[in-house]
Short mmCIF file of C-alpha atoms in Angstrom, two decimals:
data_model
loop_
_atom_site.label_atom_id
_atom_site.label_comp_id
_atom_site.label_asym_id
_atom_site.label_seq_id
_atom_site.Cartn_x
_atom_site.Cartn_y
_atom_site.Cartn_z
CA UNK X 1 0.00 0.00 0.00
CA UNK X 2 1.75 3.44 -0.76
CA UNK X 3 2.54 5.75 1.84
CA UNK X 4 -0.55 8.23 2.65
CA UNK X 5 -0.50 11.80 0.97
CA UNK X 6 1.57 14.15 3.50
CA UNK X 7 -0.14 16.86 4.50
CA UNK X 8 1.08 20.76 4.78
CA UNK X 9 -0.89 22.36 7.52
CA UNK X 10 -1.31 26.05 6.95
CA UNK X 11 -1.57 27.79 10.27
CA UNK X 12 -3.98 30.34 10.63
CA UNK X 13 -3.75 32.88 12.01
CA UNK X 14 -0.71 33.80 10.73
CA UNK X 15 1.22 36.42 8.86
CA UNK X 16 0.13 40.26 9.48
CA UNK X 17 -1.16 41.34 12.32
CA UNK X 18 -3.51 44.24 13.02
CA UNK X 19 -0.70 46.74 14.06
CA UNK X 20 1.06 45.33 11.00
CA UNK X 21 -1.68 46.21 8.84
CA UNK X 22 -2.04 49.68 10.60
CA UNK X 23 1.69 50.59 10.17
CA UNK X 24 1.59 49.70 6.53
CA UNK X 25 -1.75 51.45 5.84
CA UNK X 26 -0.31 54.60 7.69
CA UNK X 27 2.93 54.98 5.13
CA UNK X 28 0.72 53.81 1.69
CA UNK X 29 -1.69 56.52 2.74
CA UNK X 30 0.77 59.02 3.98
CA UNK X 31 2.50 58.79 0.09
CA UNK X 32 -0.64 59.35 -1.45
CA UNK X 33 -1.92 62.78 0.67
CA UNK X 34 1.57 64.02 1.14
CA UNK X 35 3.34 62.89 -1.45
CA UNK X 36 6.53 60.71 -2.08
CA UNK X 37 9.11 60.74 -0.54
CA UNK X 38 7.80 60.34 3.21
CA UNK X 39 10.69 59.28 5.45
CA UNK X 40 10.22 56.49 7.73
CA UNK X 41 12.21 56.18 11.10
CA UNK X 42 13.46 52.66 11.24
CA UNK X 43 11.73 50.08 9.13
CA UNK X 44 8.15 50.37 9.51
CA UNK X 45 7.98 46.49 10.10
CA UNK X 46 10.69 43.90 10.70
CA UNK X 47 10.34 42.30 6.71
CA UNK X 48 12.72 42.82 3.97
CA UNK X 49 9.45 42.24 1.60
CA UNK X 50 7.26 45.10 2.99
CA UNK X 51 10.16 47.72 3.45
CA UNK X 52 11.20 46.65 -0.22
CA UNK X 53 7.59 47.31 -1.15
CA UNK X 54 7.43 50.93 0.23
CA UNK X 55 10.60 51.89 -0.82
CA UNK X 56 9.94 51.18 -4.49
CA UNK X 57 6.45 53.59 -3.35
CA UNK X 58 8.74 56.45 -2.33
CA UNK X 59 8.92 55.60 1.04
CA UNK X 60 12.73 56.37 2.54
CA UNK X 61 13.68 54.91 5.65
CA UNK X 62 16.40 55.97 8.18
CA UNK X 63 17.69 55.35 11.72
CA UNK X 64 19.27 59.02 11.72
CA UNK X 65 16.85 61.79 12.11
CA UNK X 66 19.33 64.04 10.98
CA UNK X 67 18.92 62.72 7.45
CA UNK X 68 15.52 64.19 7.42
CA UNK X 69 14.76 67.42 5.66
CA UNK X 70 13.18 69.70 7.57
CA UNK X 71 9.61 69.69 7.69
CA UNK X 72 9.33 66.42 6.18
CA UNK X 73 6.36 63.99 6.93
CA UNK X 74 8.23 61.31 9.50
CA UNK X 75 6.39 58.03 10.33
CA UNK X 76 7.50 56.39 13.64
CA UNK X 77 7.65 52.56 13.08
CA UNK X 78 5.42 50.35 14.71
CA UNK X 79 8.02 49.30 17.37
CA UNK X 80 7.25 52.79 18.58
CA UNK X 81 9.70 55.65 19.79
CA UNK X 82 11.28 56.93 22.92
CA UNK X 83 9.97 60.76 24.01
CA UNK X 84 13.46 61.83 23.29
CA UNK X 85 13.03 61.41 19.13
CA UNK X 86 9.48 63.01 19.44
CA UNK X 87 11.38 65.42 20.84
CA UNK X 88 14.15 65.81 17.74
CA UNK X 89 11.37 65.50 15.35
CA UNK X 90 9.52 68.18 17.00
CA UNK X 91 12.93 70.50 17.18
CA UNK X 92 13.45 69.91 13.47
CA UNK X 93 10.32 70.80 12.43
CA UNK X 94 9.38 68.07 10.88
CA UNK X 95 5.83 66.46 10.15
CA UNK X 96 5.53 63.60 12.70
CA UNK X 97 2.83 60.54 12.13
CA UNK X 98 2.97 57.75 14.64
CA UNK X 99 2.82 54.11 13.55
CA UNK X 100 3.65 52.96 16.94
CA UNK X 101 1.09 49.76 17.47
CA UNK X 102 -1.14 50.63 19.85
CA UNK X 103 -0.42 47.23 22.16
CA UNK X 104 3.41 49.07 22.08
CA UNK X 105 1.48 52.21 23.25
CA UNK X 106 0.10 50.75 25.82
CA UNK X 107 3.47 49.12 28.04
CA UNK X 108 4.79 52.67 26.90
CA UNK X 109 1.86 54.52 29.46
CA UNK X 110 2.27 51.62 32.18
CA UNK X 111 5.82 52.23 32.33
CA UNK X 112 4.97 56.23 32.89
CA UNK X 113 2.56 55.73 34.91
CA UNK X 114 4.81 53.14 37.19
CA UNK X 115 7.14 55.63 37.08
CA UNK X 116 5.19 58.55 38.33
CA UNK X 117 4.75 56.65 41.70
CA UNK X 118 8.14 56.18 42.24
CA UNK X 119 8.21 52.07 41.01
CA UNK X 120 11.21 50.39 39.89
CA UNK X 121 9.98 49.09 37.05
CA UNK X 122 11.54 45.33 35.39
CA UNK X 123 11.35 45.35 31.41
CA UNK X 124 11.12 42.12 30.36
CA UNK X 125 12.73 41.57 26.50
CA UNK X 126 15.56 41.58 24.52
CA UNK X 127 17.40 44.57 25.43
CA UNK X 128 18.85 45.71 21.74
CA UNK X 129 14.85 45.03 19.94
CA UNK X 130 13.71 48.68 18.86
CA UNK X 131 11.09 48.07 21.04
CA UNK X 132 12.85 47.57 24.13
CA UNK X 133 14.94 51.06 23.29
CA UNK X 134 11.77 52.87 22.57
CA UNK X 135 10.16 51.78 25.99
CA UNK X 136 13.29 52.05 27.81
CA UNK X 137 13.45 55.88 26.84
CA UNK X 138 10.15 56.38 28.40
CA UNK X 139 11.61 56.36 31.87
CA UNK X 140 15.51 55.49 31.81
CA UNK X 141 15.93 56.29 35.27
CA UNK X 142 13.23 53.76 36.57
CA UNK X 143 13.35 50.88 34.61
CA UNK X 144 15.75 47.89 34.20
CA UNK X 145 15.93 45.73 31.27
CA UNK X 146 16.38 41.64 32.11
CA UNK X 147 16.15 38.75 29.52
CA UNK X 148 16.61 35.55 31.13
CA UNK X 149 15.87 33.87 34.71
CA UNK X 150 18.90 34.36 35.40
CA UNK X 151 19.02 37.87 35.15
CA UNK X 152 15.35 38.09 36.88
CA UNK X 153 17.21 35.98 39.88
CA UNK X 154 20.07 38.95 40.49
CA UNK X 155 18.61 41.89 39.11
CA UNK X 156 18.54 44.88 41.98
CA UNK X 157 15.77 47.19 42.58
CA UNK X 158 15.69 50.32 44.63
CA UNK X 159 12.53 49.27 46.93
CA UNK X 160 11.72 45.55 46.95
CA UNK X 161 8.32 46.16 48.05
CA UNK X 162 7.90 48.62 45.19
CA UNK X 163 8.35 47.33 41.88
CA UNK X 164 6.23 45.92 38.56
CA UNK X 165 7.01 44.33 35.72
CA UNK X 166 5.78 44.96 32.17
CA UNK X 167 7.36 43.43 29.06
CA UNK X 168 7.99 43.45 25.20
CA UNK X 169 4.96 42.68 23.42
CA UNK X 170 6.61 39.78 20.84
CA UNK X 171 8.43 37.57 23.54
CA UNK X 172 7.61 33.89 24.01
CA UNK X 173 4.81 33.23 25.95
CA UNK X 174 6.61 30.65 28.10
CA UNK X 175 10.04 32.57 28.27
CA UNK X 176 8.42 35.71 29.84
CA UNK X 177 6.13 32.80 32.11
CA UNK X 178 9.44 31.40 33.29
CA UNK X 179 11.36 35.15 33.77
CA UNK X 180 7.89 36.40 35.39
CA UNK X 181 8.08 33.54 38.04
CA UNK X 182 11.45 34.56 38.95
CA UNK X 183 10.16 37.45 39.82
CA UNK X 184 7.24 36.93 41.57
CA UNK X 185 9.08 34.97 44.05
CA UNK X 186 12.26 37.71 44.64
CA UNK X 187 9.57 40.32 44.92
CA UNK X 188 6.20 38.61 46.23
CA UNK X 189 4.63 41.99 46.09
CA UNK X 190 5.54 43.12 42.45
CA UNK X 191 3.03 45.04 40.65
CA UNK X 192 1.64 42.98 37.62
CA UNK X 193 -0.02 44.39 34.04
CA UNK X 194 -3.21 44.69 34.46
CA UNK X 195 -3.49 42.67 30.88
CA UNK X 196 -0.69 40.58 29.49
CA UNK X 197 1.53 42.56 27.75
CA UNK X 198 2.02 40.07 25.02
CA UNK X 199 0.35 40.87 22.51
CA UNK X 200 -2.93 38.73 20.95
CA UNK X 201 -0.96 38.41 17.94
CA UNK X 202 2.01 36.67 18.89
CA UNK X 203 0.41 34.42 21.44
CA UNK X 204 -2.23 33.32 19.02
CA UNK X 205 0.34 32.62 16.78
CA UNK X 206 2.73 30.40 19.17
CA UNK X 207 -0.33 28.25 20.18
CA UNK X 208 -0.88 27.66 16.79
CA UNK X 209 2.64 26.65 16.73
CA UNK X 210 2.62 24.12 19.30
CA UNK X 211 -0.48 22.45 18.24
CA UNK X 212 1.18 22.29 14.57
CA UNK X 213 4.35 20.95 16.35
CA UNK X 214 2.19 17.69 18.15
CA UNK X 215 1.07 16.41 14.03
CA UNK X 216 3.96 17.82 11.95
CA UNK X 217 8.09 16.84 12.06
CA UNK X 218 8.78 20.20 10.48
CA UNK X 219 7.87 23.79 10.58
CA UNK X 220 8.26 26.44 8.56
CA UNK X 221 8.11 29.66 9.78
CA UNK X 222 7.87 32.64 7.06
CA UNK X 223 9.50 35.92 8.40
CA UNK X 224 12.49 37.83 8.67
CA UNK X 225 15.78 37.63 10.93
CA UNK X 226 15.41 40.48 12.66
CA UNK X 227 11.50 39.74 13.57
CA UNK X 228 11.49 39.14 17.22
CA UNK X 229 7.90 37.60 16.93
CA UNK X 230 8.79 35.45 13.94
CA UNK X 231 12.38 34.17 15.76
CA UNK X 232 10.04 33.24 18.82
CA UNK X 233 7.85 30.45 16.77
CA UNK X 234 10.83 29.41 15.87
CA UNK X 235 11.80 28.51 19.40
CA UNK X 236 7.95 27.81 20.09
CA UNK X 237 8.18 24.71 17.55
CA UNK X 238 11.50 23.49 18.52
CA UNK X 239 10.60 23.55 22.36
CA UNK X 240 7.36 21.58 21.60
CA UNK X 241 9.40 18.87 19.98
CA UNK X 242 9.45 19.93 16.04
CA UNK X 243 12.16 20.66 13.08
CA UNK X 244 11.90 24.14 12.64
CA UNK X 245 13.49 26.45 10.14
CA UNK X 246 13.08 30.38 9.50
CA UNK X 247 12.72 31.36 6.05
CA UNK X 248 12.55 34.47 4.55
CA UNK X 249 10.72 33.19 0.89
CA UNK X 250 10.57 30.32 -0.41
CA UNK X 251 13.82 30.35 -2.32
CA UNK X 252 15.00 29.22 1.47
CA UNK X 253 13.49 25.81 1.72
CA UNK X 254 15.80 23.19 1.20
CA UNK X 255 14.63 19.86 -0.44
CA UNK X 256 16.46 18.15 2.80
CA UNK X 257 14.28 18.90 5.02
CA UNK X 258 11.14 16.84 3.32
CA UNK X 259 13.18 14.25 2.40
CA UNK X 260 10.82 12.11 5.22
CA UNK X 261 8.10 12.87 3.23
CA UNK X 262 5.92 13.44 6.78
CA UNK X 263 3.68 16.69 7.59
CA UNK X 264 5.24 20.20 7.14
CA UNK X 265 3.58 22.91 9.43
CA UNK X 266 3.55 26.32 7.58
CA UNK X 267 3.09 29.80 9.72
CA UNK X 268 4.28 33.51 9.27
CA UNK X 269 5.31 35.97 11.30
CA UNK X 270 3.55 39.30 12.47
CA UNK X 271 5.20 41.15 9.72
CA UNK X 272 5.12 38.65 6.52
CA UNK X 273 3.01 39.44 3.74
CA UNK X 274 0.54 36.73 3.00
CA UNK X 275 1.72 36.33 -1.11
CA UNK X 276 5.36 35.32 0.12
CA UNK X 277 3.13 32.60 2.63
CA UNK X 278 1.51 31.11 -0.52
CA UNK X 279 4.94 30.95 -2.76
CA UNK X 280 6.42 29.27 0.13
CA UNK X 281 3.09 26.52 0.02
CA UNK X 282 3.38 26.27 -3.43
CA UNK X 283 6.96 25.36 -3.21
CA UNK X 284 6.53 22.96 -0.23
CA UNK X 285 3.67 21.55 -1.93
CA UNK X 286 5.95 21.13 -5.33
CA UNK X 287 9.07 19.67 -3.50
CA UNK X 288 7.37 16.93 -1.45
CA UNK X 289 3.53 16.49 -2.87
CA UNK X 290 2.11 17.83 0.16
CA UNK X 291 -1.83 18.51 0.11
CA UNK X 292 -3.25 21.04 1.75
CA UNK X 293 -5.02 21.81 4.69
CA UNK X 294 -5.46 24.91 6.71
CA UNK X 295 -5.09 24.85 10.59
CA UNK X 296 -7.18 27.24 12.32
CA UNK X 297 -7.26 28.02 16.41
CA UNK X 298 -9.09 31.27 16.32
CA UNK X 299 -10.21 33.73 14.60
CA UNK X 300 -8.82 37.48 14.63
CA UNK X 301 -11.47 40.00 14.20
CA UNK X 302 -9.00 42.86 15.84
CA UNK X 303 -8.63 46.38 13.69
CA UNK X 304 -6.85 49.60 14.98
CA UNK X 305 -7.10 53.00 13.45
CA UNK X 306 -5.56 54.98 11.71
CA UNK X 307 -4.65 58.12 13.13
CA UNK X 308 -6.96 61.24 12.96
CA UNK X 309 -4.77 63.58 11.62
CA UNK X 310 -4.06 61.61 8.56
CA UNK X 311 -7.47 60.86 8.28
CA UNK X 312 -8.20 64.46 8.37
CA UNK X 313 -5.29 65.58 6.02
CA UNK X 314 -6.95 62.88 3.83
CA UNK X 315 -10.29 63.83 3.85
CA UNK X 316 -9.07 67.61 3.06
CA UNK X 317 -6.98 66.31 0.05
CA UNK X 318 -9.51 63.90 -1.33
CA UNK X 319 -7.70 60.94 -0.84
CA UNK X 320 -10.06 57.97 -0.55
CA UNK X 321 -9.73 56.21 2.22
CA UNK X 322 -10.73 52.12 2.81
CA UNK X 323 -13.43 51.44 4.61
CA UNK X 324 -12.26 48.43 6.78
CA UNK X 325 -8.92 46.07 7.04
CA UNK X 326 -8.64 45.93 3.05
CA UNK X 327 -5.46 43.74 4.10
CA UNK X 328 -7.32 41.24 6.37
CA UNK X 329 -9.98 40.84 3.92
CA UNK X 330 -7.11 39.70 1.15
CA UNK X 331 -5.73 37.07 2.96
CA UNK X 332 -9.13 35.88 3.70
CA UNK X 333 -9.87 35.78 -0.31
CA UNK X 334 -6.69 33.38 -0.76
CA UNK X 335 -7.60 31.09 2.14
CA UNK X 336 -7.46 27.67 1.21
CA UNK X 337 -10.78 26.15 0.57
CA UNK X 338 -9.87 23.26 2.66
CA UNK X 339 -10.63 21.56 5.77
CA UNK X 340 -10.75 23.40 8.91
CA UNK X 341 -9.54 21.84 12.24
#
């Protein structure tokens, strides 16, 4: 009896999240009222693919504000800023818009508002991610940065009894569990986030990863280097038991790898644009003669807006602007029309 078609199980969800699509939507719309070029600090999103995109638009992006003409239109990326570049931006007269996801927003006000009250305040995440930086600028002289355990079991605060903890929105869900219980039990009565700081995104997308990991001897995961989200499923898959490879297109995927001929899980990171998902199926499904199937946990119904002073600028200009998540509703076109688990 041959050997039973293997199976490619397309994770879902997967691939852009809302503050992905926001960031994106922000610089497209920004070249159309304003005009190209609009300078972007940082890349807008970790992804070679979507920076490529927007550069070809007119989009020109920089870690120096310097290099910024005064009273150019700036976009701040989605990994968000520290108050001392709204500052330069400000000073230099230039046109700010702020891309910074709104989850990123959010650890940014805890840590103020920790800080206010006179809390030592632990950062958990990687302390060179843009993320971290931008955070860490929020109140320099409060918080401390610590990655592992083992930092969480010797870090020093000012007032034991007065401290929280907040963290980088694309960790691993069970790294930060394993930091956070270090914690808890050095400082029993640390002040916790109210909400997880991890954002819906990136945990949706690692339990999709682990539940891909119990069926499948491989995973693929579709994102950048530099993606902190997309580096985590990595680790998510191999922790649960799995292959797992990061790929930035599907010119990465090495025949090797299938050469069992069993089921190859396919996901994306936050960042990855869902047509570079499908050439990377199509190529999986041409190396080993995988079939189909699309995995689904949840479903993400979760939109941001944009913000009102683009909108605005927009609406004065005449420049139409999409009614909903025109990105969300594209990947859901080019869903496979395929079992759902």
């Amino acid at each position: 009896m041959p050997d039973p078609q293997p199976v490619l199980y397309l994770a879902a969800p997967r691939g852009f999240c809302a503050g992905v699509d926001r960031a994106i939507d922000i610089v497209e719309m920004a070249l159309r009222v304003y005009g190209p070029p609009v300078w972007v600090r940082h890349e807008i999103v970790h992804n070679r693919h979507v920076v490529d995109d927007l550069r070809r638009k007119g989009a020109v992006f920089t870690d120096d504000l310097t290099e910024v003409p005064a009273g150019a239109v700036v976009i701040f990326s989605a990994h968000g800023v520290s108050p001392a570049v709204r500052r330069e931006a400000r000073e230099r007269g230039l046109k700010a818009l702020d891309a910074t996801c709104p989850l990123v927003t959010k650890v940014h006000l805890e840590a103020l508002r920790h800080a206010k009250d006179g809390t030592t305040i632990v950062l958990v995440g990687h302390r060179h991610h843009v993320e971290v930086q931008g955070t860490l600028g929020e109140a320099p002289e409060s918080i401390v940065v610590v990655e592992t355990p083992a930092e969480a079991d010797t870090v020093e605060v000012r007032d034991p009894s007065r401290v929280a903890y907040i963290t980088q929105t694309t960790l691993s869900v069970d790294d930060c569990r394993a930091i956070v219980e270090v914690l808890k039990r050095r400082f029993p009565a640390i002040r916790e986030p109210a909400k997880d700081d991890i954002c819906y995104a990136t945990q949706n997308r690692q339990n999709a990863v682990k539940e891909l990991s119990r069926r499948c001897a491989a995973i693929l995961v579709v994102g950048a280097p530099a993606s902190s989200n997309a580096n985590r499923l990595v680790e998510v898959a191999k922790a649960a038991g799995a292959q797992a490879w990061l790929i930035e297109s599907a010119e990465d995927i090495r025949p090797e790898w299938l050469a069992g001929g069993g089921n190859v899980g396919v996901t994306a990171g936050a960042s990855t644009p869902e047509d570079i998902v499908q050439a990377c199926v199509a190529h999986v499904c041409e190396l080993g003669g995988h079939r189909v199937e699309a995995f689904r946990l949840v479903e993400e119904r979760v939109m941001f807006p944009l913000p009102g002073e683009l909108l605005s600028m927009a609406k004065e200009k005449g420049v139409e602007v999409g009614a909903g998540n025109e990105r969300a509703a594209a990947r859901a076109a080019v869903e496979f029309p395929v079992k759902h688990h």
